[in-house]
Amino acid sequence: MKSVALYHRSIRRFKPIPVDVATLEAVAQATSSSEFLQSFTMIHITDATLRAKVAKISGSAALNQPNGALFIFVIDTGRDIRLIAPGSDHHHFTNWNAFLAGAFDVTLAAQNVLAAAERAGLGGVMLGSILNDPQQMIDLLHLPRYTFPLLGLMVGVPDEDPQAKPRLPHAVVVGENTYPAADPAAIAAYDHAVAAYYAHRDTGAREESFYSLIQRHLTADQHHRDEIGAILKAQGFDLPQG
Ligand SMILES: Cc1cc2nc3c(=O)[nH]c(=O)nc-3n(C[C@H](O)[C@H](O)[C@H](O)COP(=O)(O)O)c2cc1C
């Protein structure tokens, strides 16, 4: 089976050509939805000042250039809560199950949009980096209670043609009926493939391997993301820790 999905690369530089935003938004709405609650809201950022503020939070290269459409995908169970009778026990819309449903709906809608864009010859990149400052995202977008900005997505006409990043060996990631057996040799070979990719890629070539990427995570400063739990609580989600 042939599939353009096999040739995915994130695209972070776009041509100054508009994309069919209405269709992309309709694609997001057509996505599978957990319990059919459609627990997401999608915000298209068209205001240049707002976009600059999101760029500052994200720091992604995709936002440090002017082109492409920017969408923010928001977990949203508030719409359901506003529909039920005032005073009802709404914990089914604030608990882990509801939160995960929202996270599924956001993630699948965003990926569906990216995949549809890629099928149409466009490109794009996910932006988890909006989580660098979720409270500021909430404030900037005037997000009400029971919502949370989980993921950004840039889509546009590609103005770069990066090499595909090699993926882990099939046997390492895919099991049949049970968890796949560890294969250190396959992972070591993969490490060399990643090192070769980084050494020879057209832009941003550097000394890097899969091991070194993982090692860097051990020391990465992600303390600012420790606040996510408190922000979720303030937004009305009730997510106890075990
Ligand atoms: C949930 C998620 C969040 C991501 N966030 C960012 C981001 O904030 N900035 C960015 O440049 N790329 C981001 N990416 C893109 C990844 O860096 C990229 O998918 C990965 O390096 C593999 O490269 P590829 O997509 O070109 O195959 C994100 C991807 C995912 C799935």
Short mmCIF file of C-alpha atoms and ligand atoms in Angstrom, two decimals:
data_model
loop_
_atom_site.label_atom_id
_atom_site.label_comp_id
_atom_site.label_asym_id
_atom_site.label_seq_id
_atom_site.Cartn_x
_atom_site.Cartn_y
_atom_site.Cartn_z
CA MET A 1 0.00 0.00 0.00
CA LYS A 2 1.35 3.42 -0.90
CA SER A 3 0.74 6.30 1.48
CA VAL A 4 2.04 9.87 1.62
CA ALA A 5 1.93 9.42 5.41
CA LEU A 6 5.09 7.32 5.03
CA TYR A 7 6.94 10.41 3.77
CA HIS A 8 5.98 12.73 6.62
CA ARG A 9 8.47 15.42 7.62
CA SER A 10 7.66 18.36 9.84
CA ILE A 11 7.75 21.60 7.85
CA ARG A 12 8.69 24.82 9.63
CA ARG A 13 9.11 27.27 6.73
CA PHE A 14 6.25 28.20 4.43
CA LYS A 15 5.64 30.19 1.26
CA PRO A 16 3.46 33.32 1.42
CA ILE A 17 0.52 31.47 -0.14
CA PRO A 18 -2.78 31.14 1.75
CA VAL A 19 -4.15 27.69 2.54
CA ASP A 20 -7.75 26.46 2.49
CA VAL A 21 -8.42 27.09 6.17
CA ALA A 22 -12.16 26.33 5.92
CA THR A 23 -11.47 22.80 4.67
CA LEU A 24 -8.80 22.21 7.31
CA GLU A 25 -11.25 23.30 10.01
CA ALA A 26 -13.93 21.02 8.57
CA VAL A 27 -11.42 18.14 8.59
CA ALA A 28 -10.77 18.74 12.28
CA GLN A 29 -14.51 18.60 12.93
CA ALA A 30 -14.88 15.37 10.91
CA THR A 31 -12.32 13.54 13.08
CA SER A 32 -13.26 10.55 15.25
CA SER A 33 -14.32 11.75 18.68
CA SER A 34 -14.20 10.02 22.04
CA GLU A 35 -17.79 9.26 23.09
CA PHE A 36 -18.86 11.70 20.32
CA LEU A 37 -18.46 14.56 22.78
CA GLN A 38 -16.20 16.50 20.39
CA SER A 39 -14.34 17.83 23.41
CA PHE A 40 -12.08 20.22 21.55
CA THR A 41 -12.09 23.78 20.32
CA MET A 42 -9.84 24.96 17.53
CA ILE A 43 -8.67 28.58 17.36
CA HIS A 44 -7.24 30.02 14.14
CA ILE A 45 -4.79 32.79 15.00
CA THR A 46 -5.00 35.52 12.38
CA ASP A 47 -4.03 38.55 14.49
CA ALA A 48 -0.35 39.39 13.93
CA THR A 49 0.20 40.72 17.45
CA LEU A 50 -1.35 37.63 18.99
CA ARG A 51 0.70 35.41 16.69
CA ALA A 52 3.87 37.18 17.80
CA LYS A 53 2.96 36.54 21.43
CA VAL A 54 2.36 32.83 20.74
CA ALA A 55 5.69 32.75 18.86
CA LYS A 56 7.43 34.15 21.93
CA ILE A 57 5.92 31.44 24.13
CA SER A 58 6.68 28.63 21.68
CA GLY A 59 10.07 29.71 20.39
CA SER A 60 9.59 27.31 17.48
CA ALA A 61 11.28 28.09 14.16
CA ALA A 62 7.89 27.63 12.50
CA LEU A 63 6.63 30.76 14.22
CA ASN A 64 9.77 32.79 13.67
CA GLN A 65 8.76 33.20 10.03
CA PRO A 66 5.66 35.04 8.82
CA ASN A 67 3.82 32.48 6.69
CA GLY A 68 1.48 29.54 7.26
CA ALA A 69 -1.74 29.19 9.22
CA LEU A 70 -1.54 28.81 12.99
CA PHE A 71 -4.14 26.84 14.92
CA ILE A 72 -4.37 26.24 18.67
CA PHE A 73 -6.22 23.11 19.75
CA VAL A 74 -7.91 23.35 23.13
CA ILE A 75 -9.28 20.57 25.34
CA ASP A 76 -12.86 21.68 25.95
CA THR A 77 -15.34 19.98 28.25
CA GLY A 78 -16.81 23.34 29.26
CA ARG A 79 -19.21 23.30 26.32
CA ASP A 80 -20.83 20.15 27.73
CA ILE A 81 -20.93 21.57 31.25
CA ARG A 82 -22.71 24.69 30.03
CA LEU A 83 -25.31 22.45 28.33
CA ILE A 84 -26.27 20.45 31.41
CA ALA A 85 -28.77 21.75 33.94
CA PRO A 86 -27.25 24.36 36.29
CA GLY A 87 -26.31 22.84 39.63
CA SER A 88 -25.92 19.29 38.22
CA ASP A 89 -22.93 17.25 39.35
CA HIS A 90 -20.58 17.81 36.45
CA HIS A 91 -17.61 15.79 37.65
CA HIS A 92 -17.99 13.44 34.66
CA PHE A 93 -16.80 16.41 32.58
CA THR A 94 -13.86 17.36 34.80
CA ASN A 95 -12.35 13.98 35.76
CA TRP A 96 -9.49 12.02 34.19
CA ASN A 97 -11.84 10.25 31.76
CA ALA A 98 -13.17 13.56 30.45
CA PHE A 99 -9.71 15.10 30.34
CA LEU A 100 -8.31 12.14 28.40
CA ALA A 101 -11.28 12.29 26.01
CA GLY A 102 -10.43 15.94 25.39
CA ALA A 103 -6.74 15.11 24.93
CA PHE A 104 -7.63 12.34 22.45
CA ASP A 105 -9.98 14.63 20.53
CA VAL A 106 -7.44 17.46 20.36
CA THR A 107 -4.58 15.22 19.31
CA LEU A 108 -6.53 13.29 16.70
CA ALA A 109 -8.11 16.44 15.23
CA ALA A 110 -4.71 18.14 14.95
CA GLN A 111 -3.09 15.06 13.36
CA ASN A 112 -6.06 14.65 11.01
CA VAL A 113 -5.60 18.24 9.84
CA LEU A 114 -1.85 17.73 9.36
CA ALA A 115 -2.39 14.46 7.48
CA ALA A 116 -5.05 16.02 5.23
CA ALA A 117 -2.74 18.95 4.58
CA GLU A 118 0.10 16.59 3.65
CA ARG A 119 -2.16 14.65 1.30
CA ALA A 120 -2.93 17.97 -0.42
CA GLY A 121 0.79 18.75 -0.87
CA LEU A 122 0.97 21.11 2.11
CA GLY A 123 3.13 20.65 5.19
CA GLY A 124 3.15 21.56 8.83
CA VAL A 125 4.36 20.99 12.33
CA MET A 126 2.81 20.33 15.72
CA LEU A 127 3.62 22.84 18.46
CA GLY A 128 3.71 21.24 21.90
CA SER A 129 5.84 24.24 22.85
CA ILE A 130 2.71 26.31 23.57
CA LEU A 131 2.90 24.42 26.89
CA ASN A 132 5.95 26.54 27.73
CA ASP A 133 3.43 28.96 29.22
CA PRO A 134 -0.12 27.55 29.29
CA GLN A 135 -1.39 30.24 31.64
CA GLN A 136 -0.36 32.97 29.22
CA MET A 137 -1.99 31.01 26.38
CA ILE A 138 -5.19 30.81 28.46
CA ASP A 139 -5.08 34.54 29.10
CA LEU A 140 -4.21 35.49 25.51
CA LEU A 141 -7.04 33.39 24.04
CA HIS A 142 -9.54 34.23 26.80
CA LEU A 143 -10.12 30.55 27.46
CA PRO A 144 -12.98 29.85 29.90
CA ARG A 145 -13.02 27.27 32.70
CA TYR A 146 -12.90 23.59 31.74
CA THR A 147 -10.64 24.27 28.78
CA PHE A 148 -6.89 23.83 28.30
CA PRO A 149 -4.64 24.74 25.32
CA LEU A 150 -2.85 21.46 24.57
CA LEU A 151 -1.37 21.69 21.11
CA GLY A 152 -0.56 24.16 18.35
CA LEU A 153 -0.34 23.35 14.66
CA MET A 154 1.20 25.29 11.79
CA VAL A 155 0.15 24.42 8.24
CA GLY A 156 1.25 25.96 4.97
CA VAL A 157 2.81 25.59 1.55
CA PRO A 158 6.29 24.17 2.19
CA ASP A 159 9.26 26.43 1.54
CA GLU A 160 11.78 23.78 2.54
CA ASP A 161 12.36 20.14 1.69
CA PRO A 162 13.98 18.51 4.73
CA GLN A 163 15.13 14.90 4.81
CA ALA A 164 12.87 12.48 6.67
CA LYS A 165 14.06 11.56 10.15
CA PRO A 166 14.78 7.83 10.47
CA ARG A 167 12.36 5.99 12.74
CA LEU A 168 13.14 3.24 15.25
CA PRO A 169 13.34 -0.25 13.70
CA HIS A 170 9.96 -1.88 13.13
CA ALA A 171 10.85 -4.85 15.39
CA VAL A 172 11.63 -2.48 18.27
CA VAL A 173 8.34 -0.61 18.13
CA VAL A 174 5.88 -3.19 16.85
CA GLY A 175 4.95 -6.39 18.69
CA GLU A 176 2.70 -9.25 17.71
CA ASN A 177 0.41 -10.37 20.51
CA THR A 178 2.96 -9.35 23.12
CA TYR A 179 5.50 -6.68 23.95
CA PRO A 180 8.35 -6.83 21.42
CA ALA A 181 11.64 -8.39 22.61
CA ALA A 182 14.42 -5.93 23.33
CA ASP A 183 17.01 -5.87 20.56
CA PRO A 184 20.04 -3.83 21.65
CA ALA A 185 21.82 -4.42 18.31
CA ALA A 186 18.86 -3.01 16.37
CA ILE A 187 18.77 0.05 18.61
CA ALA A 188 22.54 0.53 18.28
CA ALA A 189 22.19 0.39 14.50
CA TYR A 190 19.37 2.90 14.73
CA ASP A 191 21.56 5.18 16.83
CA HIS A 192 24.10 5.21 13.98
CA ALA A 193 21.35 5.95 11.47
CA VAL A 194 20.17 8.94 13.53
CA ALA A 195 23.76 10.18 13.91
CA ALA A 196 24.21 9.93 10.13
CA TYR A 197 20.94 11.81 9.57
CA TYR A 198 22.01 14.68 11.84
CA ALA A 199 25.55 14.78 10.42
CA HIS A 200 24.41 14.99 6.81
CA ARG A 201 21.11 16.81 6.82
CA ASP A 202 20.92 19.90 4.61
CA THR A 203 20.14 22.41 7.33
CA GLY A 204 21.14 22.40 10.98
CA ALA A 205 23.65 19.54 10.64
CA ARG A 206 25.13 18.70 14.04
CA GLU A 207 26.65 15.95 16.11
CA GLU A 208 23.68 14.14 17.60
CA SER A 209 22.41 10.60 18.04
CA PHE A 210 19.33 8.91 19.48
CA TYR A 211 21.18 8.18 22.72
CA SER A 212 22.37 11.77 23.03
CA LEU A 213 18.83 13.07 22.47
CA ILE A 214 17.52 10.85 25.25
CA GLN A 215 20.41 11.74 27.54
CA ARG A 216 19.71 15.45 27.05
CA HIS A 217 16.18 14.93 28.36
CA LEU A 218 17.67 13.94 31.71
CA THR A 219 19.14 17.39 32.18
CA ALA A 220 16.64 19.51 30.23
CA ASP A 221 15.14 22.29 32.31
CA GLN A 222 11.42 21.56 32.18
CA HIS A 223 10.52 22.92 35.60
CA HIS A 224 8.24 25.51 34.03
CA ARG A 225 6.02 22.60 32.94
CA ASP A 226 5.62 21.45 36.55
CA GLU A 227 2.97 24.15 36.83
CA ILE A 228 0.66 22.40 34.37
CA GLY A 229 -1.08 20.43 37.15
CA ALA A 230 -1.91 23.58 39.12
CA ILE A 231 -3.12 25.38 35.99
CA LEU A 232 -5.40 22.45 35.08
CA LYS A 233 -6.84 22.56 38.58
CA ALA A 234 -7.48 26.29 38.33
CA GLN A 235 -9.23 25.67 35.00
CA GLY A 236 -11.65 23.36 36.81
CA PHE A 237 -10.23 19.91 36.05
CA ASP A 238 -10.17 17.45 38.96
CA LEU A 239 -7.23 15.15 38.24
CA PRO A 240 -6.03 13.42 41.43
CA GLN A 241 -2.51 11.90 41.42
CA GLY A 242 -3.21 8.16 41.87
C1 LIG B 1 2.99 16.53 20.32
C2 LIG B 1 4.09 17.11 19.48
C3 LIG B 1 4.59 18.34 19.80
C4 LIG B 1 5.58 18.93 19.00
N1 LIG B 1 6.01 20.17 19.29
C5 LIG B 1 6.90 20.79 18.48
C6 LIG B 1 7.29 22.13 18.72
O1 LIG B 1 6.82 22.77 19.67
N2 LIG B 1 8.16 22.72 17.88
C7 LIG B 1 8.68 22.05 16.80
O2 LIG B 1 9.46 22.64 16.07
N3 LIG B 1 8.33 20.76 16.54
C8 LIG B 1 7.46 20.12 17.35
N4 LIG B 1 7.05 18.84 17.08
C9 LIG B 1 7.58 18.14 15.90
C10 LIG B 1 8.62 17.09 16.29
O3 LIG B 1 9.82 17.75 16.65
C11 LIG B 1 8.84 16.17 15.09
O4 LIG B 1 7.64 15.53 14.75
C12 LIG B 1 9.92 15.13 15.40
O5 LIG B 1 11.17 15.74 15.58
C13 LIG B 1 10.04 14.14 14.25
O6 LIG B 1 10.35 14.84 13.06
P1 LIG B 1 9.41 14.74 11.79
O7 LIG B 1 8.04 15.17 12.18
O8 LIG B 1 10.03 15.65 10.78
O9 LIG B 1 9.44 13.32 11.34
C14 LIG B 1 6.09 18.22 17.87
C15 LIG B 1 5.57 16.96 17.56
C16 LIG B 1 4.59 16.41 18.36
C17 LIG B 1 4.03 15.05 17.99
#
